PDB file of C-alpha atoms in Angstrom:
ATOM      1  CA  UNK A   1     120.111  50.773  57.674  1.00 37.00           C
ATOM      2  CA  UNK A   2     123.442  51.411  59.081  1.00 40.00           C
ATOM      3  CA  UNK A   3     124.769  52.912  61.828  1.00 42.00           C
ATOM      4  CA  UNK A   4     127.027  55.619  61.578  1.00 40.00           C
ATOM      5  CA  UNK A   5     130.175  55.577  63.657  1.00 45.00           C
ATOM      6  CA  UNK A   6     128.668  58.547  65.801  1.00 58.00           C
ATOM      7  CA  UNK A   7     125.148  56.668  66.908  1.00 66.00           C
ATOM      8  CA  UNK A   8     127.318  53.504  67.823  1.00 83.00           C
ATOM      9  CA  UNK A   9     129.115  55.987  69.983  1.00 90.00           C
ATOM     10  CA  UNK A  10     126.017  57.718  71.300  1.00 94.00           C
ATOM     11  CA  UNK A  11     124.849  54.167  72.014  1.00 95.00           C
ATOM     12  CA  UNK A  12     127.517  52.550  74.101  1.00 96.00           C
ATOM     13  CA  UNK A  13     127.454  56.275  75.975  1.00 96.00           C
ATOM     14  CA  UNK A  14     124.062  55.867  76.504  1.00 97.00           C
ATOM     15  CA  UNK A  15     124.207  52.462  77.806  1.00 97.00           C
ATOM     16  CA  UNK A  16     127.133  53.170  80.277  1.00 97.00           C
ATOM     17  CA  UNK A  17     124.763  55.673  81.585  1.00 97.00           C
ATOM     18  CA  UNK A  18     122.046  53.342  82.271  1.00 97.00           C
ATOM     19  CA  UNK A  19     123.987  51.257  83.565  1.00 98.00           C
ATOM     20  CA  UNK A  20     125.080  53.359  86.101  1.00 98.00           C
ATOM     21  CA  UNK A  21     122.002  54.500  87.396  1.00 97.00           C
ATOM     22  CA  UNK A  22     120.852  50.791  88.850  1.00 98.00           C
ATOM     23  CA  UNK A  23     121.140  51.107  91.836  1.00 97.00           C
ATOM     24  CA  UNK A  24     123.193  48.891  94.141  1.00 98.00           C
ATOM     25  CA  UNK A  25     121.363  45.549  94.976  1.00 98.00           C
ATOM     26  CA  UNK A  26     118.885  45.359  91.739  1.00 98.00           C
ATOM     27  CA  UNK A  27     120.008  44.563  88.152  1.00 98.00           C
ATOM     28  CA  UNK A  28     118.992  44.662  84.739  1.00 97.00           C
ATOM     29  CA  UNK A  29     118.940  42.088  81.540  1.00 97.00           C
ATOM     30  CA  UNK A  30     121.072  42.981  78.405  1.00 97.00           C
ATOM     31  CA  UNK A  31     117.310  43.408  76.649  1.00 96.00           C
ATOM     32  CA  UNK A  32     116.145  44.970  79.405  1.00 96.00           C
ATOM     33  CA  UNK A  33     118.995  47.716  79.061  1.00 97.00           C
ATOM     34  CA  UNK A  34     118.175  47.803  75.391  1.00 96.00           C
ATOM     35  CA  UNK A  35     114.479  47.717  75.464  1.00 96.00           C
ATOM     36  CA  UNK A  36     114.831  50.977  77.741  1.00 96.00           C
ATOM     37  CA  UNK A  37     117.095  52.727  74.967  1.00 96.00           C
ATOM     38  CA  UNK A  38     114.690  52.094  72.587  1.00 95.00           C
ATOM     39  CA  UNK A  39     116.554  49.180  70.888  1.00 94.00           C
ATOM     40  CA  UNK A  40     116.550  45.409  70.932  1.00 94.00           C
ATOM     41  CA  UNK A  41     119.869  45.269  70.009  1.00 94.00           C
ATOM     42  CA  UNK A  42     120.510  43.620  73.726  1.00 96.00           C
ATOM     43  CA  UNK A  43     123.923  41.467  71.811  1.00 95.00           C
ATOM     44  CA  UNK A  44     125.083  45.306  71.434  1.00 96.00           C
ATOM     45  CA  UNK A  45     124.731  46.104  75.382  1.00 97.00           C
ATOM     46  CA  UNK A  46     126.601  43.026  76.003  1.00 96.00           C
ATOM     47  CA  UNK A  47     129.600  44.099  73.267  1.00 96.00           C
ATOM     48  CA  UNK A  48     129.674  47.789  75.235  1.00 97.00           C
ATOM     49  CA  UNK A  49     130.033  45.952  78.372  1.00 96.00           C
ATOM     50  CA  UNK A  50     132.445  43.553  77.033  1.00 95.00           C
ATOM     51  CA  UNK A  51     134.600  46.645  75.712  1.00 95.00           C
ATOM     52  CA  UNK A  52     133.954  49.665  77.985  1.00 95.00           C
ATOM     53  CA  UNK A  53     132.248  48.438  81.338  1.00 93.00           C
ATOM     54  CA  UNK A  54     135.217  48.250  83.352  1.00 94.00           C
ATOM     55  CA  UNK A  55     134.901  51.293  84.930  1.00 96.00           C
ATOM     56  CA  UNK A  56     130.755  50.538  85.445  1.00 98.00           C
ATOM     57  CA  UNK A  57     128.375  48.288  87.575  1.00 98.00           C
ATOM     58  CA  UNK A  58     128.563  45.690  84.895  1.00 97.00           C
ATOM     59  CA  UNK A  59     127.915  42.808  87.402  1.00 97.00           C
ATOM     60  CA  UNK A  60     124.269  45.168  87.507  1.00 98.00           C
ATOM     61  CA  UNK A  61     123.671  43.564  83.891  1.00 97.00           C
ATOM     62  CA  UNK A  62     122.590  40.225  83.626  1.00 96.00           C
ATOM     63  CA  UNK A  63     121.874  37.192  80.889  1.00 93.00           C
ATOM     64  CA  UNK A  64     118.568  35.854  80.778  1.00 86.00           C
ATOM     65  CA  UNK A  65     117.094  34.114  84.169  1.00 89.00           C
ATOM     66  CA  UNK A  66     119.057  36.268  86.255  1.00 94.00           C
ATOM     67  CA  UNK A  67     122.682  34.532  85.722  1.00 94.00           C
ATOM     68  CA  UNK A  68     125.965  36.714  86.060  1.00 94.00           C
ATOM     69  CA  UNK A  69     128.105  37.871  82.900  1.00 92.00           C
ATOM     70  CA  UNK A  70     129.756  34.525  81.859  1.00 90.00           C
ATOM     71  CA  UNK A  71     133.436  34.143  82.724  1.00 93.00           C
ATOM     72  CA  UNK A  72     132.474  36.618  85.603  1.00 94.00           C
ATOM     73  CA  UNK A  73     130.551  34.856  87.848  1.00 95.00           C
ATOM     74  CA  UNK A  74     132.927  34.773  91.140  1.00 95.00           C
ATOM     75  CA  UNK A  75     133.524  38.539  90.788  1.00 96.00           C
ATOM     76  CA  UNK A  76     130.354  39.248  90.233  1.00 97.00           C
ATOM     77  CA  UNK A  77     128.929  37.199  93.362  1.00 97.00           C
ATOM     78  CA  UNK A  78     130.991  39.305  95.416  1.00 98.00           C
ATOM     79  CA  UNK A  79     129.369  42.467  94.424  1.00 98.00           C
ATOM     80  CA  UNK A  80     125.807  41.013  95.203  1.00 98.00           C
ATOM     81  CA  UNK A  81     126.909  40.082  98.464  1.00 98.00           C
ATOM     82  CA  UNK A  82     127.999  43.156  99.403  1.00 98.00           C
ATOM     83  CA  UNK A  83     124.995  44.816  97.635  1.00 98.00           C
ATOM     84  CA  UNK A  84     122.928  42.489  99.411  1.00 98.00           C
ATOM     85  CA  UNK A  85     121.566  40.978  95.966  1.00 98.00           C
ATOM     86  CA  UNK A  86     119.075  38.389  96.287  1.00 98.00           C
ATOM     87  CA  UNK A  87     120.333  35.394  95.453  1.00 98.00           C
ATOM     88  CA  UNK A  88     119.103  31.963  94.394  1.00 97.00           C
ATOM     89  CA  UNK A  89     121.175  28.526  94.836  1.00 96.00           C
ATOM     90  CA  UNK A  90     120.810  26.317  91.671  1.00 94.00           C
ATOM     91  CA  UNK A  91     122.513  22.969  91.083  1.00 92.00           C
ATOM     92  CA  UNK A  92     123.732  23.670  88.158  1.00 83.00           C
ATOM     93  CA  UNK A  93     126.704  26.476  86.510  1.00 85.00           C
ATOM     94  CA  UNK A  94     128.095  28.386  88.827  1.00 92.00           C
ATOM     95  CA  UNK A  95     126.061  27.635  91.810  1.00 95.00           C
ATOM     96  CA  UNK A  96     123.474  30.738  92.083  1.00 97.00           C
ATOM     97  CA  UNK A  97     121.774  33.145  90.080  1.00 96.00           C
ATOM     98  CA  UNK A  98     120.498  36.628  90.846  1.00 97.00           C
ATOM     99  CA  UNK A  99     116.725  36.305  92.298  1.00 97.00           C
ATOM    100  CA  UNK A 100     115.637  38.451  88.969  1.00 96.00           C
ATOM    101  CA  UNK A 101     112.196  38.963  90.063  1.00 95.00           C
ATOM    102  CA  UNK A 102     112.777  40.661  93.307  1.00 96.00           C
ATOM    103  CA  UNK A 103     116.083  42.377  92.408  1.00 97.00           C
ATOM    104  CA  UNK A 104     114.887  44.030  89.142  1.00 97.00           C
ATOM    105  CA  UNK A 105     115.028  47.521  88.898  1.00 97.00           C
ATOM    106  CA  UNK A 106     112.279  49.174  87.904  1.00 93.00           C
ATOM    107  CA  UNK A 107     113.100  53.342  87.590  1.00 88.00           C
ATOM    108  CA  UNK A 108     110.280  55.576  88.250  1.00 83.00           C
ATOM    109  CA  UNK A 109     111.438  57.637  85.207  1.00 67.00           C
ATOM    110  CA  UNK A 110     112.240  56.606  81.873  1.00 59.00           C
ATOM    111  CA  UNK A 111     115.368  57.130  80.843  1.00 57.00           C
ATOM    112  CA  UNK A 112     116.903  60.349  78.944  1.00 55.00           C
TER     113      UNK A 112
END
């Protein structure tokens, strides 16, 4: 079934709003924003990101195994440092990843 011009809308609003409700120093996964939305659609949080999350936390959303938004990943390790992120080294990309485990976010109420 389609979606009508008007849910994708709804959608991208809906993620943005997620998204701005982790707080500082925890993150999410692209499915993880999805999977609270009701979706799996978690390619469709990263294309909202990708167009409209500018203005947002989007360093907050992460690819699976905790690693930063690709192409963003020295940006992005400046926000967890100042958010006090946990970070792990690796020896491989760009030199860390976000400790997912202890820095997921976890609200206490489902989203609306």
């Amino acid at each position: 079934m389609a979606r009508s011009a008007g849910a994708g809308h709804e959608f991208a609003l809906d993620v943005l709003d997620l998204v701005d409700s982790i707080p500082p120093g925890h993150v999410l996964s692209y499915g993880d924003v999805a999977a609270m939305l009701g979706s799996r659609a978690s390619r469709a949080v990263g294309t909202v990101m990708r167009q409209s999350g500018a203005g947002h936390p989007w360093w907050r959303v992460l690819r699976s195994g905790g690693h930063p938004p690709t192409g963003h990943e020295a940006r992005a390790h400046e926000h967890y440092v100042a958010e006090s992120t946990p970070l792990v080294r690796t020896a491989t990309g760009c030199g860390y990843r976000v400790d997912y485990a202890v820095a997921r976010w976890i609200p206490t109420e489902p989203p609306t």
